[in-house]
mmCIF file of C-alpha atoms and ligand atoms in Angstrom:
data_model
loop_
_atom_site.group_PDB
_atom_site.id
_atom_site.type_symbol
_atom_site.label_atom_id
_atom_site.label_comp_id
_atom_site.label_asym_id
_atom_site.label_seq_id
_atom_site.Cartn_x
_atom_site.Cartn_y
_atom_site.Cartn_z
ATOM 1 C CA MET E 1 118.185 67.642 88.425
ATOM 2 C CA ARG E 2 116.817 69.650 85.569
ATOM 3 C CA PHE E 3 114.948 72.974 85.747
ATOM 4 C CA ASP E 4 112.798 74.303 82.922
ATOM 5 C CA LEU E 5 111.759 77.945 83.099
ATOM 6 C CA ILE E 6 108.901 79.126 80.901
ATOM 7 C CA THR E 7 108.762 82.911 80.483
ATOM 8 C CA ILE E 8 108.152 85.768 78.059
ATOM 9 C CA PHE E 9 111.334 87.426 79.452
ATOM 10 C CA PRO E 10 114.130 84.858 78.973
ATOM 11 C CA GLU E 11 116.742 87.639 79.369
ATOM 12 C CA TYR E 12 115.605 88.110 82.957
ATOM 13 C CA PHE E 13 117.444 84.904 83.936
ATOM 14 C CA ARG E 14 120.741 85.672 82.197
ATOM 15 C CA GLY E 15 122.507 87.010 85.341
ATOM 16 C CA LEU E 16 121.321 84.017 87.309
ATOM 17 C CA LEU E 17 123.045 81.634 84.886
ATOM 18 C CA GLU E 18 126.295 83.609 85.027
ATOM 19 C CA PHE E 19 126.746 84.362 88.746
ATOM 20 C CA GLY E 20 126.261 82.856 92.176
ATOM 21 C CA VAL E 21 125.674 79.423 93.633
ATOM 22 C CA VAL E 22 123.297 78.448 90.818
ATOM 23 C CA ALA E 23 125.835 79.372 88.127
ATOM 24 C CA ARG E 24 128.651 77.446 89.831
ATOM 25 C CA ALA E 25 126.517 74.335 90.315
ATOM 26 C CA ARG E 26 125.487 74.481 86.687
ATOM 27 C CA ALA E 27 129.077 74.833 85.500
ATOM 28 C CA GLN E 28 129.994 71.761 87.582
ATOM 29 C CA GLY E 29 127.188 69.822 85.885
ATOM 30 C CA LYS E 30 125.325 69.408 89.182
ATOM 31 C CA PHE E 31 122.150 70.531 87.516
ATOM 32 C CA GLU E 32 120.762 71.719 84.230
ATOM 33 C CA ILE E 33 118.670 74.804 83.552
ATOM 34 C CA ALA E 34 116.760 75.353 80.325
ATOM 35 C CA ILE E 35 114.993 78.634 79.640
ATOM 36 C CA HIS E 36 112.075 78.620 77.237
ATOM 37 C CA ASP E 37 110.802 81.733 75.497
ATOM 38 C CA LEU E 38 107.022 81.405 75.488
ATOM 39 C CA ARG E 39 106.825 83.486 72.305
ATOM 40 C CA ALA E 40 108.533 80.665 70.430
ATOM 41 C CA PHE E 41 105.439 78.547 71.098
ATOM 42 C CA THR E 42 102.913 80.959 69.588
ATOM 43 C CA GLU E 43 101.380 80.348 66.150
ATOM 44 C CA ASP E 44 100.368 83.848 65.091
ATOM 45 C CA ARG E 45 102.381 86.526 63.300
ATOM 46 C CA HIS E 46 102.454 88.804 66.375
ATOM 47 C CA GLN E 47 103.503 86.021 68.765
ATOM 48 C CA THR E 48 100.606 86.796 71.076
ATOM 49 C CA THR E 49 100.894 85.404 74.604
ATOM 50 C CA ASP E 50 98.045 87.409 76.198
ATOM 51 C CA ASP E 51 94.442 88.321 75.475
ATOM 52 C CA ARG E 52 91.482 90.251 76.939
ATOM 53 C CA PRO E 53 89.665 88.680 79.893
ATOM 54 C CA TYR E 54 86.299 86.982 79.383
ATOM 55 C CA GLY E 55 83.632 88.808 81.352
ATOM 56 C CA GLY E 56 85.423 92.127 80.940
ATOM 57 C CA GLY E 57 87.697 94.051 83.260
ATOM 58 C CA GLU E 58 91.122 95.652 83.370
ATOM 59 C CA GLY E 59 94.337 94.197 82.018
ATOM 60 C CA MET E 60 95.278 91.170 79.979
ATOM 61 C CA VAL E 61 95.345 87.435 80.679
ATOM 62 C CA MET E 62 98.040 84.978 79.630
ATOM 63 C CA LYS E 63 96.769 82.535 77.030
ATOM 64 C CA ILE E 64 96.776 78.781 77.598
ATOM 65 C CA GLU E 65 97.839 77.645 74.080
ATOM 66 C CA PRO E 66 101.522 78.707 74.100
ATOM 67 C CA ILE E 67 101.959 77.313 77.616
ATOM 68 C CA TYR E 68 100.361 74.013 76.568
ATOM 69 C CA ALA E 69 102.522 73.833 73.440
ATOM 70 C CA CYS E 70 105.664 74.451 75.499
ATOM 71 C CA LEU E 71 104.781 71.766 78.086
ATOM 72 C CA GLU E 72 103.886 69.389 75.275
ATOM 73 C CA ARG E 73 107.343 69.896 73.771
ATOM 74 C CA LEU E 74 109.103 69.569 77.131
ATOM 75 C CA LEU E 75 107.240 66.613 78.583
ATOM 76 C CA GLY E 76 105.223 65.020 75.816
ATOM 77 C CA ALA E 77 101.591 64.007 76.122
ATOM 78 C CA ALA E 78 102.301 60.699 77.861
ATOM 79 C CA GLU E 79 104.743 62.244 80.330
ATOM 80 C CA ARG E 80 102.140 64.716 81.526
ATOM 81 C CA GLU E 81 99.857 61.849 82.543
ATOM 82 C CA LYS E 82 102.362 60.010 84.730
ATOM 83 C CA ARG E 83 104.189 62.984 86.227
ATOM 84 C CA THR E 84 104.154 61.621 89.752
ATOM 85 C CA ILE E 85 105.983 58.443 88.744
ATOM 86 C CA SER E 86 108.527 60.245 86.610
ATOM 87 C CA GLY E 87 109.536 62.673 89.351
ATOM 88 C CA THR E 88 108.531 65.770 87.427
ATOM 89 C CA ARG E 89 106.517 68.699 88.816
ATOM 90 C CA VAL E 90 105.007 71.618 86.935
ATOM 91 C CA VAL E 91 104.676 74.750 89.060
ATOM 92 C CA LEU E 92 102.830 77.926 88.130
ATOM 93 C CA LEU E 93 104.171 81.044 89.847
ATOM 94 C CA SER E 94 101.250 83.346 90.493
ATOM 95 C CA ALA E 95 100.089 85.925 93.022
ATOM 96 C CA GLN E 96 97.163 83.573 93.796
ATOM 97 C CA GLY E 97 99.249 80.574 94.868
ATOM 98 C CA ARG E 98 100.187 79.012 98.191
ATOM 99 C CA VAL E 99 103.157 80.827 99.704
ATOM 100 C CA PHE E 100 106.506 79.158 98.977
ATOM 101 C CA HIS E 101 108.413 77.833 101.990
ATOM 102 C CA GLN E 102 111.483 75.766 102.874
ATOM 103 C CA ALA E 103 109.595 72.453 103.104
ATOM 104 C CA MET E 104 108.599 72.804 99.425
ATOM 105 C CA ALA E 105 112.208 73.567 98.495
ATOM 106 C CA ARG E 106 113.297 70.415 100.345
ATOM 107 C CA GLN E 107 110.636 68.269 98.602
ATOM 108 C CA TRP E 108 111.356 69.638 95.156
ATOM 109 C CA SER E 109 115.112 69.142 95.557
ATOM 110 C CA GLN E 110 114.337 65.387 95.404
ATOM 111 C CA LEU E 111 112.758 65.681 91.930
ATOM 112 C CA GLU E 112 114.347 64.728 88.638
ATOM 113 C CA ARG E 113 112.758 67.695 86.953
ATOM 114 C CA LEU E 114 111.044 70.926 87.978
ATOM 115 C CA VAL E 115 109.160 73.020 85.424
ATOM 116 C CA LEU E 116 108.456 76.625 86.471
ATOM 117 C CA ILE E 117 105.939 78.776 84.605
ATOM 118 C CA ALA E 118 106.263 82.521 85.230
ATOM 119 C CA GLY E 119 102.956 84.333 84.944
ATOM 120 C CA ARG E 120 102.621 87.892 83.665
ATOM 121 C CA TYR E 121 99.941 90.543 83.068
ATOM 122 C CA GLU E 122 96.867 90.522 85.300
ATOM 123 C CA GLY E 123 96.989 86.746 85.495
ATOM 124 C CA VAL E 124 97.088 83.425 83.702
ATOM 125 C CA ASP E 125 94.109 81.618 82.179
ATOM 126 C CA GLU E 126 92.862 79.549 85.122
ATOM 127 C CA ARG E 127 92.907 76.342 83.051
ATOM 128 C CA VAL E 128 96.707 76.376 83.355
ATOM 129 C CA ALA E 129 96.475 76.091 87.150
ATOM 130 C CA GLU E 130 93.551 73.674 86.940
ATOM 131 C CA TYR E 131 94.727 71.246 84.244
ATOM 132 C CA LEU E 132 98.392 71.813 83.355
ATOM 133 C CA ALA E 133 100.219 72.701 86.583
ATOM 134 C CA ASP E 134 100.591 70.496 89.665
ATOM 135 C CA GLU E 135 100.914 73.457 92.014
ATOM 136 C CA GLU E 136 100.289 77.195 92.071
ATOM 137 C CA ILE E 137 102.898 79.015 94.144
ATOM 138 C CA SER E 138 103.389 82.616 95.286
ATOM 139 C CA ALA E 139 106.613 84.199 96.558
ATOM 140 C CA GLY E 140 104.791 85.998 99.382
ATOM 141 C CA ASP E 141 102.169 88.574 100.225
ATOM 142 C CA PHE E 142 103.324 91.441 98.024
ATOM 143 C CA VAL E 143 102.597 92.405 94.430
ATOM 144 C CA LEU E 144 105.193 91.632 91.762
ATOM 145 C CA SER E 145 104.898 92.571 88.111
ATOM 146 C CA GLY E 146 105.283 88.925 87.123
ATOM 147 C CA GLY E 147 106.421 85.462 88.133
ATOM 148 C CA GLU E 148 110.067 85.820 87.009
ATOM 149 C CA PRO E 149 111.526 87.040 90.331
ATOM 150 C CA ALA E 150 109.520 84.323 92.095
ATOM 151 C CA ALA E 151 110.890 81.649 89.718
ATOM 152 C CA ALA E 152 114.456 82.902 90.338
ATOM 153 C CA LEU E 153 113.920 82.627 94.071
ATOM 154 C CA VAL E 154 112.536 79.073 93.832
ATOM 155 C CA LEU E 155 115.471 78.100 91.630
ATOM 156 C CA ASP E 156 117.963 79.413 94.185
ATOM 157 C CA ALA E 157 116.231 77.837 97.193
ATOM 158 C CA VAL E 158 115.910 74.411 95.510
ATOM 159 C CA GLY E 159 119.243 74.532 93.692
ATOM 160 C CA ARG E 160 121.333 75.117 96.790
ATOM 161 C CA LEU E 161 119.858 71.986 98.418
ATOM 162 C CA LEU E 162 121.092 69.652 95.673
ATOM 163 C CA PRO E 163 123.917 67.346 96.735
ATOM 164 C CA GLY E 164 127.301 68.923 96.077
ATOM 165 C CA VAL E 165 125.902 72.339 95.156
ATOM 166 C CA LEU E 166 126.574 74.058 98.441
ATOM 167 C CA GLY E 167 130.274 74.888 98.805
ATOM 168 C CA ASP E 168 130.351 73.783 102.433
ATOM 169 C CA PRO E 169 128.297 70.621 103.107
ATOM 170 C CA GLN E 170 128.494 71.366 106.856
ATOM 171 C CA SER E 171 126.276 74.443 106.364
ATOM 172 C CA ALA E 172 123.409 72.355 105.007
ATOM 173 C CA LEU E 173 123.822 69.949 107.915
ATOM 174 C CA ASN E 174 123.689 72.729 110.536
ATOM 175 C CA GLU E 175 120.684 74.193 108.824
ATOM 176 C CA SER E 176 118.589 71.044 109.097
ATOM 177 C CA PHE E 177 119.797 70.592 112.686
ATOM 178 C CA SER E 178 118.718 74.039 113.800
ATOM 179 C CA ALA E 179 115.393 73.608 112.031
ATOM 180 C CA GLU E 180 114.617 70.247 113.604
ATOM 181 C CA ALA E 181 116.617 70.114 116.836
ATOM 182 C CA GLU E 182 114.671 72.794 118.686
ATOM 183 C CA GLY E 183 111.286 71.102 118.902
ATOM 184 C CA GLY E 184 110.466 71.525 115.219
ATOM 185 C CA GLY E 185 110.440 75.308 115.456
ATOM 186 C CA ALA E 186 112.542 76.638 112.583
ATOM 187 C CA GLY E 187 113.322 79.972 114.193
ATOM 188 C CA LEU E 188 115.752 82.656 113.041
ATOM 189 C CA ASP E 189 119.511 82.167 113.107
ATOM 190 C CA CYS E 190 121.634 83.708 115.877
ATOM 191 C CA PRO E 191 123.573 86.951 115.188
ATOM 192 C CA HIS E 192 127.051 86.670 113.629
ATOM 193 C CA TYR E 193 130.153 88.859 114.034
ATOM 194 C CA THR E 194 133.645 89.002 112.581
ATOM 195 C CA ARG E 195 136.734 91.202 113.045
ATOM 196 C CA PRO E 196 137.402 93.900 114.133
ATOM 197 C CA PRO E 197 136.175 93.456 117.748
ATOM 198 C CA LEU E 198 135.576 97.201 118.011
ATOM 199 C CA PHE E 199 134.568 99.372 115.046
ATOM 200 C CA ARG E 200 133.715 103.072 115.560
ATOM 201 C CA GLY E 201 132.283 102.418 119.004
ATOM 202 C CA MET E 202 130.344 99.312 117.872
ATOM 203 C CA SER E 203 131.586 96.274 119.782
ATOM 204 C CA VAL E 204 131.300 92.509 119.390
ATOM 205 C CA PRO E 205 129.614 90.812 122.404
ATOM 206 C CA GLU E 206 132.281 89.856 124.954
ATOM 207 C CA VAL E 207 131.116 86.229 125.262
ATOM 208 C CA LEU E 208 132.110 85.509 121.635
ATOM 209 C CA LEU E 209 135.668 86.735 122.223
ATOM 210 C CA ALA E 210 136.239 84.827 125.484
ATOM 211 C CA GLY E 211 136.319 81.295 124.008
ATOM 212 C CA ASN E 212 134.013 79.548 126.494
ATOM 213 C CA HIS E 213 132.221 77.276 124.049
ATOM 214 C CA ALA E 214 129.400 76.245 126.378
ATOM 215 C CA ALA E 215 128.703 79.909 127.152
ATOM 216 C CA ILE E 216 128.799 80.734 123.428
ATOM 217 C CA ARG E 217 126.296 77.984 122.649
ATOM 218 C CA ASP E 218 123.912 79.247 125.366
ATOM 219 C CA TRP E 219 124.282 82.848 124.195
ATOM 220 C CA ARG E 220 123.566 81.910 120.572
ATOM 221 C CA LEU E 221 120.437 79.935 121.491
ATOM 222 C CA ARG E 222 119.157 82.811 123.656
ATOM 223 C CA LYS E 223 119.877 85.462 121.000
ATOM 224 C CA ALA E 224 118.244 83.396 118.249
ATOM 225 C CA ARG E 225 115.141 83.011 120.421
ATOM 226 C CA GLU E 226 115.077 86.730 121.307
ATOM 227 C CA LYS E 227 115.426 87.752 117.699
ATOM 228 C CA THR E 228 112.698 85.335 116.588
ATOM 229 C CA GLU E 229 110.351 86.709 119.285
ATOM 230 C CA ARG E 230 111.057 90.277 118.214
ATOM 231 C CA LEU E 231 111.028 89.938 114.402
ATOM 232 C CA ARG E 232 109.154 86.700 113.625
ATOM 233 C CA PRO E 233 106.867 85.717 116.519
ATOM 234 C CA ASP E 234 104.812 83.767 113.952
ATOM 235 C CA LEU E 235 107.649 81.204 113.774
ATOM 236 C CA LEU E 236 107.436 80.323 117.470
ATOM 237 C CA PRO E 237 105.839 76.928 118.217
ATOM 238 C CA GLU E 238 103.244 78.529 120.515
ATOM 239 C CA ALA E 239 102.234 81.123 117.866
ATOM 240 C CA PRO E 240 98.522 81.310 117.008
ATOM 241 C CA CYS E 241 97.304 80.200 113.543
ATOM 242 C CA HIS E 242 99.730 77.288 113.330
HETATM 243 C C1 9D3 T 1 93.914 93.414 90.827
HETATM 244 C C2 9D3 T 1 94.959 92.652 91.515
HETATM 245 N N1 9D3 T 1 96.060 92.317 90.641
HETATM 246 C C3 9D3 T 1 97.163 93.314 90.610
HETATM 247 C C4 9D3 T 1 97.226 94.379 91.598
HETATM 248 C C5 9D3 T 1 96.538 90.989 91.019
HETATM 249 C C6 9D3 T 1 97.841 90.647 90.453
HETATM 250 C C7 9D3 T 1 97.976 90.144 89.160
HETATM 251 C C8 9D3 T 1 99.219 89.798 88.659
HETATM 252 C C9 9D3 T 1 98.969 90.775 91.220
HETATM 253 C C10 9D3 T 1 100.214 90.435 90.710
HETATM 254 C C11 9D3 T 1 100.340 89.962 89.433
HETATM 255 C C12 9D3 T 1 101.673 89.581 88.921
HETATM 256 N N2 9D3 T 1 102.355 88.768 89.921
HETATM 257 C C13 9D3 T 1 102.734 87.531 89.695
HETATM 258 O O1 9D3 T 1 102.549 87.036 88.605
HETATM 259 C C14 9D3 T 1 103.347 86.767 90.747
HETATM 260 C C15 9D3 T 1 103.528 87.049 92.131
HETATM 261 C C16 9D3 T 1 103.183 88.184 92.943
HETATM 262 O O2 9D3 T 1 102.638 89.210 92.505
HETATM 263 N N3 9D3 T 1 103.487 88.139 94.263
HETATM 264 C C17 9D3 T 1 104.119 87.080 94.839
HETATM 265 N N4 9D3 T 1 104.458 86.015 94.136
HETATM 266 C C18 9D3 T 1 104.152 86.007 92.802
HETATM 267 S S1 9D3 T 1 104.491 84.755 91.764
HETATM 268 C C19 9D3 T 1 103.861 85.517 90.449
#
């Protein structure tokens, strides 16, 4: 799989390419990441990527031309028409998008190519979302200064699902089990502990030390459910607004 990141801050992604799961997968040739500096696709002397909003108001808006020129270079005019067939998706990261979730990560991990456009300033000319991008995605209900952290997060979530990327293939297996086995409700994981069994008065639950595997399984299910009820009741199957 190939990722293309379009940004005015290409340096933002440097660390990502050097460290972590994404870096290792890339080094192993499991996937390719290309970072594109939007300024390289401007025509003017000042390499302008933003402009004042029509209708007035605060802040600046990202211009469509450099983004179009970059997509044109990456995909070509013909490619943009038959994106669905070619297995390519163009995603705009913006505060106005649908909130990213695991099902999208799973879908996108099946693509040949994922193009991520990181927005900046007060927003992006709406014609990008309307005509150039396939989807407009947000990282969540909080305000970022731009789409770069959101793009990094999408890259990590999708990248780790690619075959052979995860160090331990069993982890990916367990993950899909826990998400689908319990009546479709992808609740929170159970708590984990490791040595020492007692640290400064803080103990590990006795059941985990005793070695009764049936009891451990029951305890883990119960704890996962309790924790989901307490911290993420919205994930429970019977939650309202589902
Ligand atoms: C007047 C309201 N604006 C700012 C307070 C709206 C606004 C414009 C631009 C809010 C954020 C941004 C920049 N953010 C992103 O480009 C962005 C984002 C986000 O803010 N939250 C979650 N996901 C994303 S993806 C891109």
